[in-house]
XYZ file of N, CA and C in Angstrom:
753
model
N 0.829 -1.209 0.000
C 0.000 0.000 0.000
C 0.864 1.259 0.000
N 1.984 1.229 0.741
C 2.840 2.406 0.825
C 3.507 2.715 -0.511
N 3.785 1.656 -1.319
C 4.501 1.880 -2.572
C 3.771 2.865 -3.473
N 2.454 2.844 -3.454
C 1.672 3.737 -4.309
C 1.780 5.187 -3.888
N 2.237 5.426 -2.655
C 2.305 6.798 -2.140
C 3.635 7.470 -2.442
N 4.646 6.698 -2.841
C 5.968 7.286 -3.042
C 6.042 8.039 -4.366
N 6.838 9.107 -4.353
C 7.035 9.902 -5.559
C 8.476 9.753 -6.013
N 8.661 9.382 -7.272
C 10.007 9.229 -7.791
C 10.563 10.585 -8.192
N 11.872 10.588 -8.488
C 12.546 11.843 -8.829
C 11.931 12.468 -10.078
N 11.686 13.766 -10.044
C 11.176 14.499 -11.196
C 11.886 15.838 -11.285
N 12.128 16.290 -12.503
C 12.775 17.593 -12.702
C 11.775 18.578 -13.297
N 10.497 18.308 -13.178
C 9.478 19.150 -13.793
C 9.529 20.592 -13.296
N 9.599 20.761 -12.003
C 9.566 22.091 -11.407
C 10.607 22.180 -10.310
N 11.280 23.316 -10.160
C 12.318 23.434 -9.128
C 11.801 23.216 -7.709
N 12.645 22.615 -6.907
C 12.377 22.372 -5.492
C 13.620 22.845 -4.738
N 13.469 23.885 -3.921
C 14.605 24.484 -3.216
C 14.455 24.213 -1.726
N 15.466 23.610 -1.117
C 15.407 23.298 0.309
C 16.546 23.996 1.035
N 16.244 24.543 2.203
C 17.262 25.168 3.051
C 17.428 24.329 4.310
N 18.675 24.006 4.644
C 18.944 23.223 5.836
C 19.976 23.959 6.690
N 20.138 23.504 7.925
C 21.119 24.108 8.822
C 20.669 23.973 10.263
N 21.591 24.210 11.164
C 21.298 24.138 12.590
C 20.303 25.237 12.991
N 19.654 25.056 14.127
C 18.817 26.120 14.682
C 19.664 27.385 14.844
N 19.135 28.514 14.401
C 19.885 29.756 14.476
C 20.594 30.120 13.186
N 20.513 29.228 12.183
C 21.171 29.511 10.904
C 20.363 30.470 10.040
N 19.064 30.586 10.329
C 18.220 31.503 9.561
C 17.309 30.827 8.565
N 17.107 29.524 8.695
C 16.275 28.775 7.743
C 14.865 29.348 7.619
N 14.215 29.519 8.758
C 12.802 29.934 8.740
C 12.624 31.299 8.083
N 13.472 32.249 8.469
C 13.370 33.603 7.907
C 13.618 33.598 6.411
N 14.652 32.863 5.985
C 15.032 32.872 4.568
C 14.045 32.101 3.697
N 13.509 31.000 4.204
C 12.531 30.267 3.391
C 11.268 31.099 3.185
N 10.851 31.801 4.230
C 9.681 32.661 4.091
C 9.949 33.801 3.110
N 11.151 34.348 3.194
C 11.532 35.439 2.281
C 11.600 34.947 0.837
N 12.199 33.776 0.639
C 12.284 33.203 -0.707
C 10.891 32.934 -1.278
N 10.027 32.366 -0.455
C 8.666 32.069 -0.906
C 7.959 33.346 -1.355
N 8.140 34.410 -0.588
C 7.507 35.683 -0.922
C 8.069 36.265 -2.219
N 9.395 36.271 -2.357
C 10.020 36.870 -3.539
C 9.748 36.061 -4.808
N 9.911 34.742 -4.727
C 9.670 33.907 -5.906
C 8.190 33.881 -6.270
N 7.340 34.038 -5.252
C 5.900 34.039 -5.495
C 5.419 35.227 -6.304
N 6.260 36.254 -6.417
C 5.894 37.406 -7.247
C 5.895 37.051 -8.733
N 6.725 36.051 -9.099
C 6.866 35.691 -10.508
C 6.292 34.330 -10.858
N 6.367 33.380 -9.920
C 5.957 32.013 -10.210
C 4.971 31.508 -9.154
N 4.128 30.552 -9.525
C 3.331 29.859 -8.500
C 4.289 29.174 -7.528
N 4.269 29.563 -6.279
C 5.260 29.105 -5.301
C 4.580 28.657 -4.015
N 5.098 27.567 -3.453
C 4.528 27.028 -2.228
C 5.623 26.822 -1.187
N 5.323 27.175 0.070
C 6.245 26.932 1.176
C 5.908 25.594 1.827
N 6.949 24.869 2.238
C 6.740 23.587 2.892
C 7.693 23.444 4.077
N 7.152 23.155 5.244
C 7.975 22.880 6.425
C 8.146 21.377 6.553
N 9.386 20.903 6.460
C 9.662 19.465 6.510
C 10.367 19.047 7.798
N 10.321 19.903 8.802
C 10.830 19.516 10.112
C 9.750 18.810 10.908
N 10.081 18.479 12.158
C 9.111 17.827 13.037
C 8.394 18.822 13.931
N 9.110 19.881 14.350
C 8.530 20.833 15.287
C 8.539 20.345 16.718
N 9.206 19.214 16.974
C 9.208 18.650 18.325
C 9.998 19.516 19.307
N 11.058 20.151 18.825
C 11.852 21.018 19.698
C 11.060 22.211 20.189
N 10.340 22.860 19.263
C 9.508 24.005 19.648
C 8.385 23.567 20.580
N 7.856 22.373 20.331
C 6.800 21.853 21.197
C 7.322 21.660 22.625
N 8.536 21.110 22.733
C 9.134 20.912 24.050
C 9.352 22.221 24.785
N 9.784 23.254 24.062
C 10.004 24.554 24.696
C 8.693 25.193 25.140
N 7.627 24.944 24.379
C 6.313 25.467 24.797
C 5.811 24.745 26.050
N 6.049 23.442 26.094
C 5.643 22.671 27.279
C 6.402 23.163 28.511
N 7.675 23.487 28.344
C 8.492 23.955 29.463
C 7.946 25.244 30.067
N 7.205 26.004 29.298
C 6.655 27.269 29.784
C 5.335 27.104 30.541
N 4.810 25.875 30.573
C 3.591 25.647 31.340
C 3.851 25.936 32.821
N 2.876 26.493 33.528
C 3.070 26.761 34.964
C 3.277 25.466 35.760
N 4.182 25.496 36.702
C 4.443 24.432 37.676
C 4.948 23.130 37.061
N 4.100 22.430 36.299
C 4.477 21.090 35.840
C 5.248 21.098 34.526
N 5.248 22.231 33.814
C 5.883 22.294 32.495
C 7.330 21.843 32.474
N 8.211 22.429 33.290
C 9.618 22.025 33.280
C 9.831 20.543 33.593
N 9.029 20.015 34.503
C 9.154 18.602 34.889
C 8.781 17.686 33.717
N 7.650 17.986 33.059
C 7.213 17.165 31.926
C 8.204 17.260 30.778
N 8.676 18.482 30.511
C 9.631 18.666 29.404
C 10.925 17.902 29.667
N 11.352 17.864 30.927
C 12.570 17.140 31.275
C 12.424 15.646 31.002
N 11.275 15.090 31.353
C 11.015 13.669 31.102
C 10.984 13.375 29.603
N 10.260 14.221 28.857
C 10.152 14.019 27.410
C 11.509 14.149 26.727
N 12.317 15.125 27.150
C 13.640 15.322 26.563
C 14.542 14.127 26.816
N 14.446 13.566 28.020
C 15.268 12.392 28.350
C 14.886 11.204 27.477
N 13.591 11.001 27.256
C 13.133 9.904 26.401
C 13.579 10.118 24.954
N 13.462 11.362 24.491
C 13.872 11.673 23.122
C 15.372 11.466 22.944
N 16.164 11.876 23.952
C 17.612 11.719 23.879
C 18.008 10.245 23.803
N 17.346 9.395 24.596
C 17.620 7.962 24.552
C 17.277 7.373 23.187
N 16.160 7.821 22.627
C 15.689 7.278 21.352
C 16.657 7.574 20.219
N 17.345 8.706 20.271
C 18.244 9.056 19.168
C 19.708 8.726 19.451
N 19.996 8.026 20.562
C 21.371 7.726 20.932
C 21.718 6.264 20.662
N 22.684 5.983 19.779
C 23.113 4.598 19.550
C 23.606 3.956 20.850
N 23.217 2.709 21.054
C 23.612 2.005 22.273
C 22.564 2.063 23.362
N 21.656 3.034 23.275
C 20.564 3.131 24.235
C 19.378 2.298 23.732
N 18.361 2.148 24.598
C 17.145 1.451 24.210
C 15.987 2.426 24.117
N 15.148 2.227 23.112
C 13.971 3.078 22.960
C 13.069 2.861 24.170
N 12.732 3.934 24.895
C 12.009 3.792 26.167
C 10.509 3.548 26.023
N 10.144 2.417 25.438
C 8.748 2.007 25.449
C 7.962 2.267 24.182
N 6.816 1.583 24.087
C 5.959 1.662 22.905
C 5.370 3.056 22.733
N 4.988 3.683 23.838
C 4.377 5.018 23.741
C 5.335 6.008 23.081
N 6.598 5.991 23.518
C 7.603 6.884 22.919
C 7.784 6.570 21.443
N 7.867 5.277 21.112
C 8.049 4.871 19.719
C 6.888 5.328 18.849
N 5.670 5.228 19.376
C 4.498 5.652 18.603
C 4.502 7.154 18.362
N 4.915 7.921 19.361
C 4.987 9.377 19.197
C 5.999 9.732 18.107
N 7.185 9.123 18.166
C 8.223 9.371 17.160
C 7.729 8.969 15.778
N 7.082 7.817 15.696
C 6.576 7.323 14.416
C 5.517 8.262 13.843
N 4.630 8.765 14.704
C 3.587 9.682 14.239
C 4.177 10.997 13.726
N 5.222 11.481 14.379
C 5.904 12.676 13.885
C 6.479 12.417 12.494
N 7.034 11.222 12.295
C 7.596 10.875 10.980
C 6.504 10.770 9.923
N 5.347 10.230 10.305
C 4.222 10.171 9.373
C 3.762 11.570 8.983
N 3.776 12.490 9.948
C 3.411 13.873 9.654
C 4.390 14.486 8.663
N 5.680 14.212 8.857
C 6.685 14.709 7.911
C 6.457 14.110 6.523
N 6.164 12.827 6.471
C 5.936 12.177 5.178
C 4.700 12.751 4.487
N 3.666 13.068 5.257
C 2.470 13.693 4.697
C 2.811 15.050 4.079
N 3.597 15.850 4.810
C 4.009 17.161 4.281
C 4.860 16.993 3.025
N 5.710 15.981 3.016
C 6.553 15.701 1.862
C 5.692 15.354 0.650
N 4.703 14.482 0.851
C 3.802 14.129 -0.242
C 3.082 15.355 -0.789
N 2.629 16.207 0.114
C 1.926 17.417 -0.289
C 2.823 18.306 -1.135
N 4.104 18.425 -0.730
C 5.062 19.221 -1.495
C 5.303 18.614 -2.873
N 5.401 17.287 -2.942
C 5.623 16.622 -4.225
C 4.423 16.800 -5.156
N 3.229 16.756 -4.596
C 2.045 16.986 -5.425
C 2.049 18.394 -6.008
N 2.428 19.376 -5.175
C 2.509 20.754 -5.659
C 3.551 20.869 -6.769
N 4.694 20.233 -6.561
C 5.758 20.271 -7.565
C 5.305 19.628 -8.870
N 4.640 18.488 -8.772
C 4.180 17.784 -9.968
C 3.114 18.560 -10.736
N 2.472 19.512 -10.047
C 1.461 20.344 -10.704
C 2.029 21.694 -11.141
N 3.364 21.809 -11.150
C 3.991 23.007 -11.688
C 4.242 24.113 -10.705
N 4.120 23.839 -9.412
C 4.380 24.851 -8.394
C 5.806 24.729 -7.879
N 6.527 25.836 -7.873
C 7.871 25.876 -7.314
C 7.760 25.728 -5.794
N 8.552 24.834 -5.207
C 8.461 24.562 -3.772
C 9.713 25.060 -3.061
N 9.509 25.780 -1.951
C 10.599 26.202 -1.073
C 10.403 25.485 0.264
N 11.393 24.695 0.679
C 11.238 23.877 1.882
C 12.200 24.301 2.985
N 11.659 24.371 4.188
C 12.457 24.579 5.397
C 12.820 23.195 5.909
N 14.091 22.780 5.737
C 14.635 21.460 6.084
C 14.367 20.449 4.970
N 15.056 19.302 5.058
C 14.836 18.219 4.095
C 15.194 16.898 4.749
N 14.365 15.855 4.579
C 14.638 14.565 5.224
C 15.855 13.870 4.633
N 16.555 13.118 5.480
C 17.717 12.344 5.042
C 17.707 10.991 5.753
N 18.399 10.013 5.162
C 18.430 8.663 5.733
C 19.832 8.248 6.143
N 20.753 9.213 6.227
C 22.159 8.891 6.518
C 22.466 8.812 8.001
N 21.897 9.711 8.795
C 22.193 9.786 10.227
C 20.897 9.640 11.017
N 20.604 8.448 11.537
C 19.375 8.252 12.297
C 19.365 9.072 13.578
N 18.187 9.576 13.915
C 18.006 10.268 15.180
C 18.367 11.737 15.183
N 18.975 12.230 14.113
C 19.438 13.621 14.068
C 19.151 14.237 12.704
N 19.102 15.557 12.687
C 19.109 16.324 11.433
C 18.057 15.845 10.440
N 16.829 15.644 10.929
C 15.712 15.251 10.079
C 15.867 13.866 9.475
N 16.554 12.996 10.219
C 16.677 11.601 9.834
C 15.676 10.741 10.579
N 15.607 9.433 10.269
C 14.655 8.537 10.928
C 14.860 8.496 12.435
N 13.777 8.552 13.188
C 13.879 8.672 14.636
C 13.975 7.377 15.397
N 13.651 6.250 14.748
C 13.620 4.976 15.459
C 14.743 4.029 15.057
N 15.719 4.517 14.306
C 16.781 3.644 13.809
C 18.106 3.813 14.536
N 18.174 4.711 15.503
C 19.442 4.947 16.206
C 19.574 4.030 17.418
N 18.623 4.102 18.332
C 18.640 3.255 19.526
C 18.117 1.859 19.175
N 18.260 0.932 20.114
C 17.833 -0.448 19.883
C 16.561 -0.753 20.657
N 15.976 -1.908 20.382
C 14.785 -2.351 21.111
C 14.651 -3.864 20.992
N 14.050 -4.478 22.004
C 13.742 -5.906 21.961
C 12.282 -6.144 21.594
N 11.543 -5.074 21.438
C 10.121 -5.171 21.172
C 9.849 -5.348 19.671
N 9.142 -6.386 19.309
C 8.874 -6.674 17.893
C 8.073 -5.562 17.229
N 7.086 -5.050 17.945
C 6.242 -4.007 17.377
C 7.059 -2.755 17.076
N 7.945 -2.359 17.997
C 8.783 -1.174 17.774
C 9.733 -1.417 16.618
N 10.287 -2.621 16.514
C 11.173 -2.933 15.383
C 10.418 -2.833 14.062
N 9.162 -3.247 14.080
C 8.336 -3.154 12.873
C 8.099 -1.692 12.499
N 7.782 -0.863 13.498
C 7.620 0.572 13.249
C 8.899 1.174 12.688
N 10.042 0.769 13.256
C 11.335 1.311 12.812
C 11.612 0.947 11.355
N 11.243 -0.273 10.953
C 11.470 -0.689 9.561
C 10.625 0.134 8.598
N 9.353 0.341 8.969
C 8.477 1.147 8.110
C 8.993 2.579 8.022
N 9.355 3.147 9.174
C 9.850 4.519 9.197
C 11.114 4.651 8.352
N 12.029 3.710 8.503
C 13.283 3.737 7.731
C 12.984 3.728 6.232
N 12.018 2.917 5.859
C 11.637 2.816 4.454
C 11.104 4.148 3.931
N 10.301 4.825 4.745
C 9.779 6.135 4.355
C 10.913 7.128 4.102
N 11.875 7.168 5.017
C 12.976 8.114 4.886
C 13.880 7.788 3.699
N 14.113 6.519 3.460
C 14.952 6.137 2.321
C 14.315 6.565 1.008
N 13.005 6.432 0.907
C 12.310 6.858 -0.309
C 12.292 8.370 -0.442
N 12.078 9.078 0.666
C 12.108 10.542 0.591
C 13.493 11.032 0.172
N 14.532 10.366 0.675
C 15.905 10.791 0.377
C 16.271 10.574 -1.084
N 15.587 9.647 -1.776
C 15.900 9.409 -3.184
C 15.345 10.496 -4.095
N 14.430 11.308 -3.579
C 13.880 12.422 -4.370
C 14.766 13.642 -4.141
N 15.564 13.974 -5.115
C 16.529 15.071 -4.962
C 15.890 16.420 -5.282
N 16.035 17.385 -4.384
C 15.610 18.748 -4.736
C 16.490 19.310 -5.851
N 16.057 20.379 -6.449
C 16.890 21.049 -7.452
C 18.196 21.503 -6.813
N 18.101 22.021 -5.592
C 19.306 22.400 -4.831
C 18.963 22.412 -3.343
N 19.919 21.972 -2.537
C 19.836 22.102 -1.086
C 20.843 23.162 -0.671
N 20.364 24.203 -0.021
C 21.246 25.283 0.429
C 21.527 25.070 1.911
N 22.795 24.811 2.213
C 23.219 24.519 3.577
C 23.708 25.805 4.238
N 22.947 26.296 5.207
C 23.314 27.499 5.959
C 24.186 27.067 7.141
N 25.470 27.261 7.006
C 26.426 26.762 7.994
C 26.758 27.839 9.034
N 26.637 27.480 10.313
C 26.988 28.394 11.396
C 27.878 27.674 12.395
N 28.545 28.444 13.263
C 29.290 27.839 14.366
C 28.435 27.928 15.629
N 28.891 27.272 16.690
C 28.103 27.200 17.915
C 27.906 28.588 18.536
N 28.910 29.447 18.439
C 28.797 30.788 19.026
C 27.680 31.582 18.357
N 27.636 31.531 17.021
C 26.599 32.262 16.294
C 25.216 31.683 16.574
N 25.129 30.354 16.579
C 23.845 29.696 16.823
C 23.291 30.073 18.200
N 24.159 30.073 19.206
C 23.719 30.405 20.565
C 23.338 31.872 20.710
N 24.029 32.734 19.980
C 23.695 34.160 20.057
C 22.301 34.430 19.496
N 21.873 33.591 18.543
C 20.551 33.765 17.940
C 19.476 32.934 18.629
N 19.887 31.842 19.263
C 18.948 30.955 19.960
C 19.445 30.712 21.387
N 19.442 31.722 22.239
C 20.004 31.577 23.586
C 19.233 30.614 24.485
N 17.976 30.298 24.116
C 17.178 29.390 24.932
C 17.412 27.917 24.575
N 18.278 27.646 23.594
C 18.542 26.277 23.154
C 19.684 25.645 23.945
N 19.696 24.330 23.977
C 20.743 23.565 24.655
C 22.045 23.637 23.846
N 23.136 24.188 24.430
C 24.399 24.324 23.688
C 24.958 22.994 23.189
N 24.856 21.947 24.010
C 25.371 20.637 23.595
C 24.591 20.095 22.412
N 23.276 20.279 22.461
C 22.418 19.821 21.366
C 22.725 20.574 20.081
N 22.904 21.890 20.187
C 23.231 22.698 19.012
C 24.570 22.276 18.406
N 25.559 22.062 19.256
C 26.889 21.671 18.774
C 26.839 20.333 18.042
N 26.054 19.398 18.569
C 25.922 18.092 17.917
C 25.232 18.220 16.567
N 24.189 19.049 16.519
C 23.478 19.260 15.249
C 24.403 19.854 14.192
N 25.220 20.826 14.609
C 26.155 21.458 13.666
C 27.129 20.425 13.115
N 27.697 19.628 14.016
C 28.674 18.615 13.611
C 28.072 17.598 12.649
N 26.880 17.108 12.966
C 26.272 16.064 12.141
C 25.753 16.606 10.812
N 25.230 17.832 10.810
C 24.738 18.414 9.552
C 25.863 18.558 8.538
N 27.053 18.870 9.008
C 28.200 19.030 8.116
C 28.633 17.728 7.455
N 28.165 16.593 7.977
C 28.545 15.294 7.425
C 27.554 14.758 6.397
N 26.444 15.435 6.224
C 25.393 14.939 5.337
C 25.743 15.127 3.861
N 25.313 14.158 3.027
C 25.530 14.240 1.579
C 24.225 14.217 0.790
N 23.104 13.865 1.441
C 21.788 13.869 0.813
C 21.752 13.068 -0.489
N 22.335 11.878 -0.421
C 22.246 10.924 -1.531
C 22.762 11.516 -2.848
N 23.713 12.444 -2.765
C 24.291 13.022 -3.978
C 23.519 14.185 -4.567
N 22.511 14.675 -3.876
C 21.759 15.845 -4.362
C 22.669 17.073 -4.374
N 22.409 18.053 -5.255
C 23.229 19.270 -5.279
C 23.114 20.031 -3.959
N 24.251 20.291 -3.322
C 24.282 21.030 -2.059
C 25.194 22.243 -2.213
N 24.675 23.420 -1.890
C 25.447 24.657 -1.923
C 25.589 25.183 -0.495
N 26.814 25.447 -0.083
C 27.081 25.877 1.284
C 27.199 27.397 1.358
N 26.532 27.980 2.352
C 26.577 29.428 2.584
C 27.028 29.674 4.018
N 27.964 30.587 4.191
C 28.427 30.952 5.526
C 27.362 31.816 6.198
N 26.545 31.194 7.048
C 25.432 31.899 7.674
C 25.828 32.642 8.944
N 27.124 32.719 9.232
C 27.595 33.548 10.351
C 27.534 35.019 9.979
N 27.467 35.303 8.698
C 27.460 36.685 8.220
C 26.123 37.364 8.535
N 26.078 38.673 8.324
C 24.842 39.403 8.573
C 23.761 38.958 7.590
N 22.505 39.211 7.963
C 21.374 38.686 7.201
C 21.386 39.141 5.742
N 21.686 40.410 5.486
C 21.665 40.906 4.106
C 22.670 40.170 3.224
N 23.850 39.893 3.774
C 24.882 39.191 3.007
C 24.455 37.755 2.728
N 23.922 37.086 3.752
C 23.460 35.702 3.580
C 22.304 35.652 2.588
N 21.388 36.584 2.713
C 20.236 36.657 1.804
C 20.695 36.822 0.358
N 21.671 37.704 0.140
C 22.179 37.924 -1.212
C 22.817 36.653 -1.775
N 23.576 35.939 -0.947
C 24.216 34.695 -1.384
C 23.176 33.640 -1.756
N 22.148 33.527 -0.928
C 21.093 32.547 -1.183
C 20.348 32.884 -2.472
N 20.017 34.150 -2.666
C 19.295 34.562 -3.876
C 20.138 34.325 -5.130
N 21.438 34.541 -5.036
C 22.325 34.280 -6.179
C 22.331 32.795 -6.545
N 22.367 31.940 -5.526
C 22.345 30.491 -5.765
C 21.030 30.081 -6.417
N 19.936 30.574 -5.863
C 18.617 30.238 -6.404
C 18.496 30.708 -7.848
N 18.931 31.923 -8.117
C 18.859 32.460 -9.479
C 19.666 31.612 -10.452
N 20.836 31.178 -10.018
C 21.696 30.358 -10.872
C 21.021 29.034 -11.226
N 20.393 28.397 -10.246
C 19.749 27.108 -10.497
C 18.462 27.249 -11.293
N 17.744 28.344 -11.090
C 16.522 28.552 -11.856
C 16.834 28.795 -13.326
N 17.940 29.462 -13.594
C 18.318 29.716 -14.994
C 18.762 28.442 -15.701
N 19.276 27.482 -14.940
C 19.670 26.204 -15.535
C 18.448 25.343 -15.860
N 17.353 25.652 -15.211
C 16.172 24.815 -15.304
C 15.340 25.166 -16.526
N 14.448 24.232 -16.880
C 13.503 24.502 -17.964
C 12.656 25.719 -17.603
N 12.202 26.475 -18.607
C 11.423 27.681 -18.324
C 10.246 27.404 -17.401
N 10.094 28.242 -16.406
C 8.998 28.091 -15.448
C 7.766 28.827 -15.940
N 6.622 28.304 -15.553
C 5.361 28.969 -15.882
C 5.184 30.161 -14.957
N 5.182 31.359 -15.523
C 5.032 32.552 -14.698
C 3.561 32.847 -14.445
N 3.327 33.700 -13.439
C 1.966 34.151 -13.176
C 1.446 34.920 -14.386
N 0.159 34.835 -14.649
C -0.422 35.719 -15.662
C -0.217 37.183 -15.267
N -0.276 38.076 -16.240
C -0.008 39.490 -15.973
C -0.921 40.073 -14.902
N -2.192 39.628 -14.924
C -3.104 40.179 -13.934
C -2.715 39.750 -12.528
N -2.126 38.544 -12.396
C -1.707 38.101 -11.073
C -0.498 38.864 -10.601
N 0.396 39.225 -11.538
C 1.592 39.971 -11.153
C 1.196 41.345 -10.588
N 0.190 41.975 -11.198
C -0.212 43.285 -10.699
C -0.829 43.190 -9.313
N -1.488 42.049 -9.028
C -2.070 41.868 -7.707
C -1.006 41.768 -6.651
N 0.137 41.143 -6.976
C 1.238 41.015 -6.020
C 1.912 42.359 -5.798
């Protein structure tokens, strides 16, 4: 049943993905790109992250019990993504699996938009190289003796492997150091940020085109670099269907 849901590689319409550690500027730049490209072409924004980190920070702000609950959830999540540890129970595995299903749903939606001629700008992109980190499969890092969890992990792994085979037109890697990331995200865990930076730098995305931008620079400089990369790849691509003239005036 799942095989019918997968989308194979297509070059019909450009797909631009921005990746990088928290604090690199992904969210701001993807929104900006969507707005600017949307002036000329049918353009869609797609968030391909999990949002679990932001959810945890919101839970921590709950009165009285928030910090306690967030601490428990963070410990379970840390075990799940750590090789050598054991996944802490079926409930945790189901939560991780459901987050992955949500990501796969968003991915399918983006592919449908692309197949219908809409240029897609994505915040993050799934990969199958490093389990437990950097938008990789969440149930393949730690181990388990539970048959049901192993079954979930196999299905999840399969989803990520198929998503990783669909190459975007370009992946723009916004690279930052830990000092810059912390200055922009002071409420984040420094150890977690440092690990994300290290692991993101090791990704190859199954040979997809990756362009690296030094995101330690000021926003205007980074924005200019990103726009230059996007312009270069769009010019290499087959002509895009532009908005009708009446739509351009509306923008």
